[in-house]
């Protein structure tokens, strides 16, 4: 399995290079707009692997592309990968509705795994939240997420995914509200709030509020290895998938 890593000089990209090499995948290309020319293995702390960072994504030539960049770049990378028949593992978050639709269109051309969170724990957390919500349709629900100060998108892709899960599991139409201020009382809504600071890797809490009681379900990531390992697992899973389509981490994990 020949893998290209996009965003290979970033926090996630470096770890993906490391985990991919450790898992026996053949990392053949690494793309980024910074650190061009440097060896991707050296940046990842595993020593030279003979793969320099390249800046020109049009040179993409691999079986699968793993992308952890920024939303607008990721859409362009996915366009090029789909054109060339390269399978896609997309970890980048922060897409607009329009961009997300375009990614869905591109998944008609190649097998495409799109996941706002590749950790095993978060994917189990999705299931636990869905199960709890199915019993608590009258409760008020809110989501609070916390991430490091460099994170661009807010709320996180994971929090928005949880909001979608809650909306469908609770069986009633709920607005997703990402800001609350002024004098109006709480409406028919799910509040989704982002807290940013320091080096927090990623935390998500769902609050279910009833009368006289409250349930809180929390996932905490304490380092990024869980995301990188999950993305590599997703790439390995794609080795046996030839049918174009949009797949999720739930498919990879067999949930
Ligand atoms: N799905 C998951 O499990 C998961 C987990 C963690 C982070 N993320 C997401 O992954 C993305 C990256 O996160 P990060 O913390 O590694 O960010 P980062 O800023 O450390 O890394 C992003 C890298 O992408 C590079 N880049 C920007 N434009 C590019 C382009 N056109 N071509 C190639 N490279 C380009 C940047 O130079 C940078 O090195 C974010 O959207 C984040 O929310 C997803």
PDB file of C-alpha atoms and ligand atoms in Angstrom:
ATOM      1  CA  UNK A   1       0.000   0.000   0.000  1.00  0.00           C
ATOM      2  CA  UNK A   2       1.729   3.197  -1.192  1.00  0.00           C
ATOM      3  CA  UNK A   3       0.741   6.113   1.022  1.00  0.00           C
ATOM      4  CA  UNK A   4       1.002   9.874   0.510  1.00  0.00           C
ATOM      5  CA  UNK A   5       0.663  12.058   3.611  1.00  0.00           C
ATOM      6  CA  UNK A   6      -0.643  15.621   3.152  1.00  0.00           C
ATOM      7  CA  UNK A   7       0.171  18.095   5.901  1.00  0.00           C
ATOM      8  CA  UNK A   8       3.208  15.943   6.716  1.00  0.00           C
ATOM      9  CA  UNK A   9       4.963  18.760   8.587  1.00  0.00           C
ATOM     10  CA  UNK A  10       1.995  19.420  10.879  1.00  0.00           C
ATOM     11  CA  UNK A  11       1.173  18.076  14.341  1.00  0.00           C
ATOM     12  CA  UNK A  12      -0.974  15.250  12.979  1.00  0.00           C
ATOM     13  CA  UNK A  13       0.930  14.681   9.724  1.00  0.00           C
ATOM     14  CA  UNK A  14       4.232  13.959  11.507  1.00  0.00           C
ATOM     15  CA  UNK A  15       2.558  11.377  13.732  1.00  0.00           C
ATOM     16  CA  UNK A  16       0.785   9.806  10.750  1.00  0.00           C
ATOM     17  CA  UNK A  17       4.133   9.399   8.960  1.00  0.00           C
ATOM     18  CA  UNK A  18       5.553   7.736  12.098  1.00  0.00           C
ATOM     19  CA  UNK A  19       2.572   5.413  12.654  1.00  0.00           C
ATOM     20  CA  UNK A  20       2.315   4.521   8.960  1.00  0.00           C
ATOM     21  CA  UNK A  21       5.987   3.512   8.786  1.00  0.00           C
ATOM     22  CA  UNK A  22       5.676   1.558  12.071  1.00  0.00           C
ATOM     23  CA  UNK A  23       2.622  -0.264  10.656  1.00  0.00           C
ATOM     24  CA  UNK A  24       4.533  -1.370   7.581  1.00  0.00           C
ATOM     25  CA  UNK A  25       2.843   0.981   5.139  1.00  0.00           C
ATOM     26  CA  UNK A  26       5.030   2.303   2.353  1.00  0.00           C
ATOM     27  CA  UNK A  27       5.117   6.089   2.770  1.00  0.00           C
ATOM     28  CA  UNK A  28       6.099   7.174  -0.744  1.00  0.00           C
ATOM     29  CA  UNK A  29       5.194  10.872  -0.729  1.00  0.00           C
ATOM     30  CA  UNK A  30       4.777  13.674   1.804  1.00  0.00           C
ATOM     31  CA  UNK A  31       3.222  17.045   1.011  1.00  0.00           C
ATOM     32  CA  UNK A  32       3.163  20.346   2.888  1.00  0.00           C
ATOM     33  CA  UNK A  33       3.604  24.035   2.199  1.00  0.00           C
ATOM     34  CA  UNK A  34       6.276  24.379   4.902  1.00  0.00           C
ATOM     35  CA  UNK A  35       9.497  22.410   5.543  1.00  0.00           C
ATOM     36  CA  UNK A  36       9.657  21.635   1.794  1.00  0.00           C
ATOM     37  CA  UNK A  37      12.745  19.535   0.962  1.00  0.00           C
ATOM     38  CA  UNK A  38      13.155  18.146   4.496  1.00  0.00           C
ATOM     39  CA  UNK A  39      12.876  14.391   5.021  1.00  0.00           C
ATOM     40  CA  UNK A  40       9.404  13.461   6.327  1.00  0.00           C
ATOM     41  CA  UNK A  41      10.832  10.719   8.556  1.00  0.00           C
ATOM     42  CA  UNK A  42      13.315  13.087  10.189  1.00  0.00           C
ATOM     43  CA  UNK A  43      10.496  15.577  10.861  1.00  0.00           C
ATOM     44  CA  UNK A  44       8.497  12.711  12.372  1.00  0.00           C
ATOM     45  CA  UNK A  45      11.399  11.816  14.660  1.00  0.00           C
ATOM     46  CA  UNK A  46      12.021   8.365  13.159  1.00  0.00           C
ATOM     47  CA  UNK A  47      15.122   9.160  11.099  1.00  0.00           C
ATOM     48  CA  UNK A  48      15.477   9.522   7.319  1.00  0.00           C
ATOM     49  CA  UNK A  49      13.005   7.561   5.190  1.00  0.00           C
ATOM     50  CA  UNK A  50      14.109   9.055   1.874  1.00  0.00           C
ATOM     51  CA  UNK A  51      10.819  10.921   1.352  1.00  0.00           C
ATOM     52  CA  UNK A  52      11.280  14.691   1.054  1.00  0.00           C
ATOM     53  CA  UNK A  53       8.375  17.040   1.757  1.00  0.00           C
ATOM     54  CA  UNK A  54       7.003  18.314  -1.578  1.00  0.00           C
ATOM     55  CA  UNK A  55       4.909  21.382  -2.166  1.00  0.00           C
ATOM     56  CA  UNK A  56       3.192  20.415  -5.409  1.00  0.00           C
ATOM     57  CA  UNK A  57       0.181  18.156  -4.840  1.00  0.00           C
ATOM     58  CA  UNK A  58      -0.303  17.742  -8.598  1.00  0.00           C
ATOM     59  CA  UNK A  59       2.622  15.248  -8.344  1.00  0.00           C
ATOM     60  CA  UNK A  60       0.453  12.942  -6.206  1.00  0.00           C
ATOM     61  CA  UNK A  61       1.129   9.311  -7.110  1.00  0.00           C
ATOM     62  CA  UNK A  62       0.062   6.769  -4.464  1.00  0.00           C
ATOM     63  CA  UNK A  63      -2.609   4.186  -3.624  1.00  0.00           C
ATOM     64  CA  UNK A  64      -4.024   6.206  -0.728  1.00  0.00           C
ATOM     65  CA  UNK A  65      -3.724   9.795   0.463  1.00  0.00           C
ATOM     66  CA  UNK A  66      -4.012  10.631   4.165  1.00  0.00           C
ATOM     67  CA  UNK A  67      -4.851  14.312   4.652  1.00  0.00           C
ATOM     68  CA  UNK A  68      -4.495  16.384   7.848  1.00  0.00           C
ATOM     69  CA  UNK A  69      -4.202  19.952   6.519  1.00  0.00           C
ATOM     70  CA  UNK A  70      -6.736  22.813   6.500  1.00  0.00           C
ATOM     71  CA  UNK A  71     -10.226  22.710   5.005  1.00  0.00           C
ATOM     72  CA  UNK A  72      -9.739  24.637   1.741  1.00  0.00           C
ATOM     73  CA  UNK A  73      -6.428  22.883   0.969  1.00  0.00           C
ATOM     74  CA  UNK A  74      -7.955  19.522   1.837  1.00  0.00           C
ATOM     75  CA  UNK A  75     -10.774  19.993  -0.691  1.00  0.00           C
ATOM     76  CA  UNK A  76      -8.244  20.764  -3.428  1.00  0.00           C
ATOM     77  CA  UNK A  77      -6.122  17.758  -2.382  1.00  0.00           C
ATOM     78  CA  UNK A  78      -9.213  15.529  -2.474  1.00  0.00           C
ATOM     79  CA  UNK A  79     -10.120  16.814  -5.972  1.00  0.00           C
ATOM     80  CA  UNK A  80      -6.670  15.870  -7.263  1.00  0.00           C
ATOM     81  CA  UNK A  81      -6.692  12.482  -5.499  1.00  0.00           C
ATOM     82  CA  UNK A  82     -10.155  11.622  -6.871  1.00  0.00           C
ATOM     83  CA  UNK A  83      -9.108  12.623 -10.398  1.00  0.00           C
ATOM     84  CA  UNK A  84      -6.097  10.315 -10.174  1.00  0.00           C
ATOM     85  CA  UNK A  85      -8.048   7.428  -8.607  1.00  0.00           C
ATOM     86  CA  UNK A  86      -6.153   7.699  -5.290  1.00  0.00           C
ATOM     87  CA  UNK A  87      -8.170   6.483  -2.281  1.00  0.00           C
ATOM     88  CA  UNK A  88      -8.698   9.098   0.427  1.00  0.00           C
ATOM     89  CA  UNK A  89      -8.455   9.119   4.241  1.00  0.00           C
ATOM     90  CA  UNK A  90      -9.599  12.595   5.253  1.00  0.00           C
ATOM     91  CA  UNK A  91      -8.869  13.733   8.822  1.00  0.00           C
ATOM     92  CA  UNK A  92      -9.092  17.473   8.228  1.00  0.00           C
ATOM     93  CA  UNK A  93     -12.076  19.254   9.816  1.00  0.00           C
ATOM     94  CA  UNK A  94     -13.782  22.627   9.498  1.00  0.00           C
ATOM     95  CA  UNK A  95     -15.496  22.171   6.119  1.00  0.00           C
ATOM     96  CA  UNK A  96     -18.360  24.438   5.099  1.00  0.00           C
ATOM     97  CA  UNK A  97     -21.636  22.801   4.060  1.00  0.00           C
ATOM     98  CA  UNK A  98     -20.679  23.423   0.422  1.00  0.00           C
ATOM     99  CA  UNK A  99     -17.213  21.896   0.811  1.00  0.00           C
ATOM    100  CA  UNK A 100     -18.669  18.879   2.570  1.00  0.00           C
ATOM    101  CA  UNK A 101     -21.090  18.383  -0.347  1.00  0.00           C
ATOM    102  CA  UNK A 102     -18.185  18.520  -2.787  1.00  0.00           C
ATOM    103  CA  UNK A 103     -16.321  15.861  -0.787  1.00  0.00           C
ATOM    104  CA  UNK A 104     -19.436  13.675  -0.920  1.00  0.00           C
ATOM    105  CA  UNK A 105     -19.502  14.126  -4.715  1.00  0.00           C
ATOM    106  CA  UNK A 106     -15.824  13.153  -4.955  1.00  0.00           C
ATOM    107  CA  UNK A 107     -16.553   9.942  -3.040  1.00  0.00           C
ATOM    108  CA  UNK A 108     -18.456   8.745  -6.127  1.00  0.00           C
ATOM    109  CA  UNK A 109     -15.083   8.431  -7.837  1.00  0.00           C
ATOM    110  CA  UNK A 110     -12.922   6.728  -5.185  1.00  0.00           C
ATOM    111  CA  UNK A 111     -13.299   4.996  -1.789  1.00  0.00           C
ATOM    112  CA  UNK A 112     -13.253   7.900   0.676  1.00  0.00           C
ATOM    113  CA  UNK A 113     -13.109   7.768   4.492  1.00  0.00           C
ATOM    114  CA  UNK A 114     -14.170  11.053   6.053  1.00  0.00           C
ATOM    115  CA  UNK A 115     -13.976  11.184   9.823  1.00  0.00           C
ATOM    116  CA  UNK A 116     -13.759  14.176  12.151  1.00  0.00           C
ATOM    117  CA  UNK A 117     -12.178  11.847  14.696  1.00  0.00           C
ATOM    118  CA  UNK A 118     -10.166   8.680  14.085  1.00  0.00           C
ATOM    119  CA  UNK A 119      -9.762   7.592  17.714  1.00  0.00           C
ATOM    120  CA  UNK A 120     -11.320   4.303  18.800  1.00  0.00           C
ATOM    121  CA  UNK A 121     -12.496   5.927  22.053  1.00  0.00           C
ATOM    122  CA  UNK A 122     -14.381   8.741  20.335  1.00  0.00           C
ATOM    123  CA  UNK A 123     -16.099   6.326  17.979  1.00  0.00           C
ATOM    124  CA  UNK A 124     -17.273   4.294  20.991  1.00  0.00           C
ATOM    125  CA  UNK A 125     -18.268   7.595  22.670  1.00  0.00           C
ATOM    126  CA  UNK A 126     -20.475   8.329  19.592  1.00  0.00           C
ATOM    127  CA  UNK A 127     -22.231   4.996  20.161  1.00  0.00           C
ATOM    128  CA  UNK A 128     -22.656   5.545  23.923  1.00  0.00           C
ATOM    129  CA  UNK A 129     -24.093   9.028  23.337  1.00  0.00           C
ATOM    130  CA  UNK A 130     -26.492   7.677  20.697  1.00  0.00           C
ATOM    131  CA  UNK A 131     -27.650   4.927  23.065  1.00  0.00           C
ATOM    132  CA  UNK A 132     -28.196   7.354  25.983  1.00  0.00           C
ATOM    133  CA  UNK A 133     -30.038   9.828  23.732  1.00  0.00           C
ATOM    134  CA  UNK A 134     -32.461   7.134  22.582  1.00  0.00           C
ATOM    135  CA  UNK A 135     -33.833   6.984  26.177  1.00  0.00           C
ATOM    136  CA  UNK A 136     -33.679  10.709  26.900  1.00  0.00           C
ATOM    137  CA  UNK A 137     -35.661  12.340  24.117  1.00  0.00           C
ATOM    138  CA  UNK A 138     -37.205  14.930  26.499  1.00  0.00           C
ATOM    139  CA  UNK A 139     -33.928  15.987  28.082  1.00  0.00           C
ATOM    140  CA  UNK A 140     -32.061  19.169  27.190  1.00  0.00           C
ATOM    141  CA  UNK A 141     -28.673  18.427  25.625  1.00  0.00           C
ATOM    142  CA  UNK A 142     -25.562  20.526  25.325  1.00  0.00           C
ATOM    143  CA  UNK A 143     -22.055  19.782  24.080  1.00  0.00           C
ATOM    144  CA  UNK A 144     -18.892  21.420  25.357  1.00  0.00           C
ATOM    145  CA  UNK A 145     -15.575  20.750  23.647  1.00  0.00           C
ATOM    146  CA  UNK A 146     -12.079  21.922  24.568  1.00  0.00           C
ATOM    147  CA  UNK A 147      -8.978  22.122  22.360  1.00  0.00           C
ATOM    148  CA  UNK A 148      -5.546  23.738  22.163  1.00  0.00           C
ATOM    149  CA  UNK A 149      -5.241  27.400  21.228  1.00  0.00           C
ATOM    150  CA  UNK A 150      -3.998  26.717  17.669  1.00  0.00           C
ATOM    151  CA  UNK A 151      -7.135  24.913  16.523  1.00  0.00           C
ATOM    152  CA  UNK A 152      -8.745  26.856  13.673  1.00  0.00           C
ATOM    153  CA  UNK A 153     -12.298  25.535  13.454  1.00  0.00           C
ATOM    154  CA  UNK A 154     -14.839  25.973  16.225  1.00  0.00           C
ATOM    155  CA  UNK A 155     -16.868  24.107  17.288  1.00  0.00           C
ATOM    156  CA  UNK A 156     -14.822  20.994  16.497  1.00  0.00           C
ATOM    157  CA  UNK A 157     -15.847  18.594  13.736  1.00  0.00           C
ATOM    158  CA  UNK A 158     -16.271  15.942  16.421  1.00  0.00           C
ATOM    159  CA  UNK A 159     -18.689  18.126  18.418  1.00  0.00           C
ATOM    160  CA  UNK A 160     -20.747  18.828  15.285  1.00  0.00           C
ATOM    161  CA  UNK A 161     -20.855  15.101  14.519  1.00  0.00           C
ATOM    162  CA  UNK A 162     -22.106  14.454  18.088  1.00  0.00           C
ATOM    163  CA  UNK A 163     -24.792  17.102  17.566  1.00  0.00           C
ATOM    164  CA  UNK A 164     -25.969  15.316  14.391  1.00  0.00           C
ATOM    165  CA  UNK A 165     -26.036  11.980  16.246  1.00  0.00           C
ATOM    166  CA  UNK A 166     -28.081  13.523  19.077  1.00  0.00           C
ATOM    167  CA  UNK A 167     -30.480  15.171  16.677  1.00  0.00           C
ATOM    168  CA  UNK A 168     -31.313  11.921  14.944  1.00  0.00           C
ATOM    169  CA  UNK A 169     -31.295   9.736  18.110  1.00  0.00           C
ATOM    170  CA  UNK A 170     -33.616  12.076  20.013  1.00  0.00           C
ATOM    171  CA  UNK A 171     -36.160  12.003  17.228  1.00  0.00           C
ATOM    172  CA  UNK A 172     -37.105  15.673  17.306  1.00  0.00           C
ATOM    173  CA  UNK A 173     -36.007  18.663  15.314  1.00  0.00           C
ATOM    174  CA  UNK A 174     -33.394  20.589  17.224  1.00  0.00           C
ATOM    175  CA  UNK A 175     -31.396  23.593  16.060  1.00  0.00           C
ATOM    176  CA  UNK A 176     -27.656  23.514  16.527  1.00  0.00           C
ATOM    177  CA  UNK A 177     -26.640  26.671  18.371  1.00  0.00           C
ATOM    178  CA  UNK A 178     -22.979  27.586  18.556  1.00  0.00           C
ATOM    179  CA  UNK A 179     -23.341  30.869  20.444  1.00  0.00           C
ATOM    180  CA  UNK A 180     -25.758  31.980  23.145  1.00  0.00           C
ATOM    181  CA  UNK A 181     -26.119  35.547  24.369  1.00  0.00           C
ATOM    182  CA  UNK A 182     -28.738  38.147  25.168  1.00  0.00           C
ATOM    183  CA  UNK A 183     -31.980  37.752  27.070  1.00  0.00           C
ATOM    184  CA  UNK A 184     -33.856  34.898  25.387  1.00  0.00           C
ATOM    185  CA  UNK A 185     -34.340  31.663  27.328  1.00  0.00           C
ATOM    186  CA  UNK A 186     -33.039  28.377  25.963  1.00  0.00           C
ATOM    187  CA  UNK A 187     -34.943  27.236  22.842  1.00  0.00           C
ATOM    188  CA  UNK A 188     -35.505  23.939  21.078  1.00  0.00           C
ATOM    189  CA  UNK A 189     -31.817  23.484  20.479  1.00  0.00           C
ATOM    190  CA  UNK A 190     -28.516  21.757  21.119  1.00  0.00           C
ATOM    191  CA  UNK A 191     -25.855  24.176  22.307  1.00  0.00           C
ATOM    192  CA  UNK A 192     -22.373  23.367  20.980  1.00  0.00           C
ATOM    193  CA  UNK A 193     -19.584  25.363  22.571  1.00  0.00           C
ATOM    194  CA  UNK A 194     -15.840  25.480  21.965  1.00  0.00           C
ATOM    195  CA  UNK A 195     -13.288  26.308  24.667  1.00  0.00           C
ATOM    196  CA  UNK A 196      -9.745  27.097  23.431  1.00  0.00           C
ATOM    197  CA  UNK A 197      -6.445  27.337  25.235  1.00  0.00           C
ATOM    198  CA  UNK A 198      -2.983  25.986  25.939  1.00  0.00           C
ATOM    199  CA  UNK A 199      -2.119  22.532  24.652  1.00  0.00           C
ATOM    200  CA  UNK A 200      -5.371  20.627  25.265  1.00  0.00           C
ATOM    201  CA  UNK A 201      -5.412  17.744  22.758  1.00  0.00           C
ATOM    202  CA  UNK A 202      -9.198  17.330  22.664  1.00  0.00           C
ATOM    203  CA  UNK A 203     -12.085  16.857  25.095  1.00  0.00           C
ATOM    204  CA  UNK A 204     -15.800  16.460  24.449  1.00  0.00           C
ATOM    205  CA  UNK A 205     -18.611  16.347  27.007  1.00  0.00           C
ATOM    206  CA  UNK A 206     -22.297  15.773  26.292  1.00  0.00           C
ATOM    207  CA  UNK A 207     -24.648  16.971  29.031  1.00  0.00           C
ATOM    208  CA  UNK A 208     -28.158  15.493  29.282  1.00  0.00           C
ATOM    209  CA  UNK A 209     -30.260  17.659  31.609  1.00  0.00           C
ATOM    210  CA  UNK A 210     -33.490  16.304  33.114  1.00  0.00           C
ATOM    211  CA  UNK A 211     -35.567  17.479  36.061  1.00  0.00           C
ATOM    212  CA  UNK A 212     -33.485  16.963  39.182  1.00  0.00           C
ATOM    213  CA  UNK A 213     -30.804  14.936  37.422  1.00  0.00           C
ATOM    214  CA  UNK A 214     -28.027  15.193  34.871  1.00  0.00           C
ATOM    215  CA  UNK A 215     -25.854  12.793  32.926  1.00  0.00           C
ATOM    216  CA  UNK A 216     -22.449  13.836  31.599  1.00  0.00           C
ATOM    217  CA  UNK A 217     -20.530  11.692  29.124  1.00  0.00           C
ATOM    218  CA  UNK A 218     -16.934  12.719  28.434  1.00  0.00           C
ATOM    219  CA  UNK A 219     -14.130  11.651  26.134  1.00  0.00           C
ATOM    220  CA  UNK A 220     -10.615  12.991  26.710  1.00  0.00           C
ATOM    221  CA  UNK A 221      -7.709  12.542  24.335  1.00  0.00           C
ATOM    222  CA  UNK A 222      -4.412  12.946  26.181  1.00  0.00           C
ATOM    223  CA  UNK A 223      -2.207  12.715  23.116  1.00  0.00           C
ATOM    224  CA  UNK A 224      -2.637  12.591  19.316  1.00  0.00           C
ATOM    225  CA  UNK A 225      -1.427   9.019  18.832  1.00  0.00           C
ATOM    226  CA  UNK A 226      -4.994   7.683  18.984  1.00  0.00           C
ATOM    227  CA  UNK A 227      -5.966   9.822  15.955  1.00  0.00           C
ATOM    228  CA  UNK A 228      -2.861   8.927  13.943  1.00  0.00           C
ATOM    229  CA  UNK A 229      -3.205   5.186  14.673  1.00  0.00           C
ATOM    230  CA  UNK A 230      -6.869   5.328  13.641  1.00  0.00           C
ATOM    231  CA  UNK A 231      -6.053   7.102  10.376  1.00  0.00           C
ATOM    232  CA  UNK A 232      -3.423   4.470   9.543  1.00  0.00           C
ATOM    233  CA  UNK A 233      -5.919   1.719  10.410  1.00  0.00           C
ATOM    234  CA  UNK A 234      -8.380   3.385   8.018  1.00  0.00           C
ATOM    235  CA  UNK A 235      -5.750   3.431   5.230  1.00  0.00           C
ATOM    236  CA  UNK A 236      -5.018  -0.273   5.792  1.00  0.00           C
ATOM    237  CA  UNK A 237      -8.766  -1.027   5.688  1.00  0.00           C
ATOM    238  CA  UNK A 238      -9.032   0.759   2.339  1.00  0.00           C
ATOM    239  CA  UNK A 239      -6.540  -1.699   0.829  1.00  0.00           C
ATOM    240  CA  UNK A 240      -9.440  -4.161   0.481  1.00  0.00           C
ATOM    241  CA  UNK A 241     -12.070  -1.655  -0.658  1.00  0.00           C
ATOM    242  CA  UNK A 242     -12.417  -0.908  -4.337  1.00  0.00           C
ATOM    243  CA  UNK A 243     -15.999   0.359  -4.467  1.00  0.00           C
ATOM    244  CA  UNK A 244     -16.134   4.162  -4.502  1.00  0.00           C
ATOM    245  CA  UNK A 245     -18.223   5.656  -1.709  1.00  0.00           C
ATOM    246  CA  UNK A 246     -18.196   7.627   1.501  1.00  0.00           C
ATOM    247  CA  UNK A 247     -17.123   5.465   4.444  1.00  0.00           C
ATOM    248  CA  UNK A 248     -16.764   6.291   8.128  1.00  0.00           C
ATOM    249  CA  UNK A 249     -14.626   5.108  11.008  1.00  0.00           C
ATOM    250  CA  UNK A 250     -17.635   3.054  12.135  1.00  0.00           C
ATOM    251  CA  UNK A 251     -17.221   1.029   8.907  1.00  0.00           C
ATOM    252  CA  UNK A 252     -13.498   0.587   9.579  1.00  0.00           C
ATOM    253  CA  UNK A 253     -14.129  -0.536  13.156  1.00  0.00           C
ATOM    254  CA  UNK A 254     -16.986  -2.804  12.122  1.00  0.00           C
ATOM    255  CA  UNK A 255     -19.605  -1.104  14.360  1.00  0.00           C
TER     256      UNK A 255
HETATM  257  N1  LIG B   1      -9.895  13.457  12.277  1.00  0.00           N
HETATM  258  C1  LIG B   1      -9.142  13.443  13.388  1.00  0.00           C
HETATM  259  O1  LIG B   1      -9.063  12.433  14.122  1.00  0.00           O
HETATM  260  C2  LIG B   1      -8.348  14.668  13.732  1.00  0.00           C
HETATM  261  C3  LIG B   1      -7.517  14.691  14.862  1.00  0.00           C
HETATM  262  C4  LIG B   1      -6.736  15.827  15.086  1.00  0.00           C
HETATM  263  C5  LIG B   1      -6.794  16.912  14.223  1.00  0.00           C
HETATM  264  N2  LIG B   1      -7.652  16.862  13.159  1.00  0.00           N
HETATM  265  C6  LIG B   1      -7.732  17.926  12.160  1.00  0.00           C
HETATM  266  O2  LIG B   1      -6.621  17.767  11.290  1.00  0.00           O
HETATM  267  C7  LIG B   1      -6.251  19.047  10.747  1.00  0.00           C
HETATM  268  C8  LIG B   1      -4.773  19.295  10.997  1.00  0.00           C
HETATM  269  O3  LIG B   1      -4.530  19.402  12.395  1.00  0.00           O
HETATM  270  P1  LIG B   1      -3.057  19.663  12.968  1.00  0.00           P
HETATM  271  O4  LIG B   1      -3.217  19.845  14.445  1.00  0.00           O
HETATM  272  O5  LIG B   1      -2.120  18.641  12.462  1.00  0.00           O
HETATM  273  O6  LIG B   1      -2.742  21.077  12.295  1.00  0.00           O
HETATM  274  P2  LIG B   1      -1.309  21.686  11.930  1.00  0.00           P
HETATM  275  O7  LIG B   1      -1.537  23.135  11.694  1.00  0.00           O
HETATM  276  O8  LIG B   1      -0.285  21.287  12.938  1.00  0.00           O
HETATM  277  O9  LIG B   1      -0.936  20.947  10.545  1.00  0.00           O
HETATM  278  C9  LIG B   1      -1.528  21.245   9.313  1.00  0.00           C
HETATM  279  C10 LIG B   1      -0.449  21.182   8.253  1.00  0.00           C
HETATM  280  O10 LIG B   1      -1.043  21.326   6.971  1.00  0.00           O
HETATM  281  C11 LIG B   1      -0.154  22.105   6.198  1.00  0.00           C
HETATM  282  N3  LIG B   1      -0.825  22.644   5.023  1.00  0.00           N
HETATM  283  C12 LIG B   1      -1.559  23.777   4.907  1.00  0.00           C
HETATM  284  N4  LIG B   1      -1.962  23.949   3.635  1.00  0.00           N
HETATM  285  C13 LIG B   1      -1.480  22.896   2.936  1.00  0.00           C
HETATM  286  C14 LIG B   1      -1.569  22.503   1.569  1.00  0.00           C
HETATM  287  N5  LIG B   1      -2.205  23.253   0.662  1.00  0.00           N
HETATM  288  N6  LIG B   1      -0.951  21.352   1.185  1.00  0.00           N
HETATM  289  C15 LIG B   1      -0.270  20.592   2.073  1.00  0.00           C
HETATM  290  N7  LIG B   1      -0.152  20.927   3.388  1.00  0.00           N
HETATM  291  C16 LIG B   1      -0.761  22.052   3.805  1.00  0.00           C
HETATM  292  C17 LIG B   1       0.373  23.159   7.164  1.00  0.00           C
HETATM  293  O11 LIG B   1       1.556  23.776   6.697  1.00  0.00           O
HETATM  294  C18 LIG B   1       0.590  22.288   8.405  1.00  0.00           C
HETATM  295  O12 LIG B   1       1.909  21.764   8.437  1.00  0.00           O
HETATM  296  C19 LIG B   1      -7.193  20.056  11.423  1.00  0.00           C
HETATM  297  O13 LIG B   1      -8.302  20.281  10.575  1.00  0.00           O
HETATM  298  C20 LIG B   1      -7.649  19.339  12.690  1.00  0.00           C
HETATM  299  O14 LIG B   1      -8.902  19.773  13.163  1.00  0.00           O
HETATM  300  C21 LIG B   1      -8.422  15.764  12.906  1.00  0.00           C
END
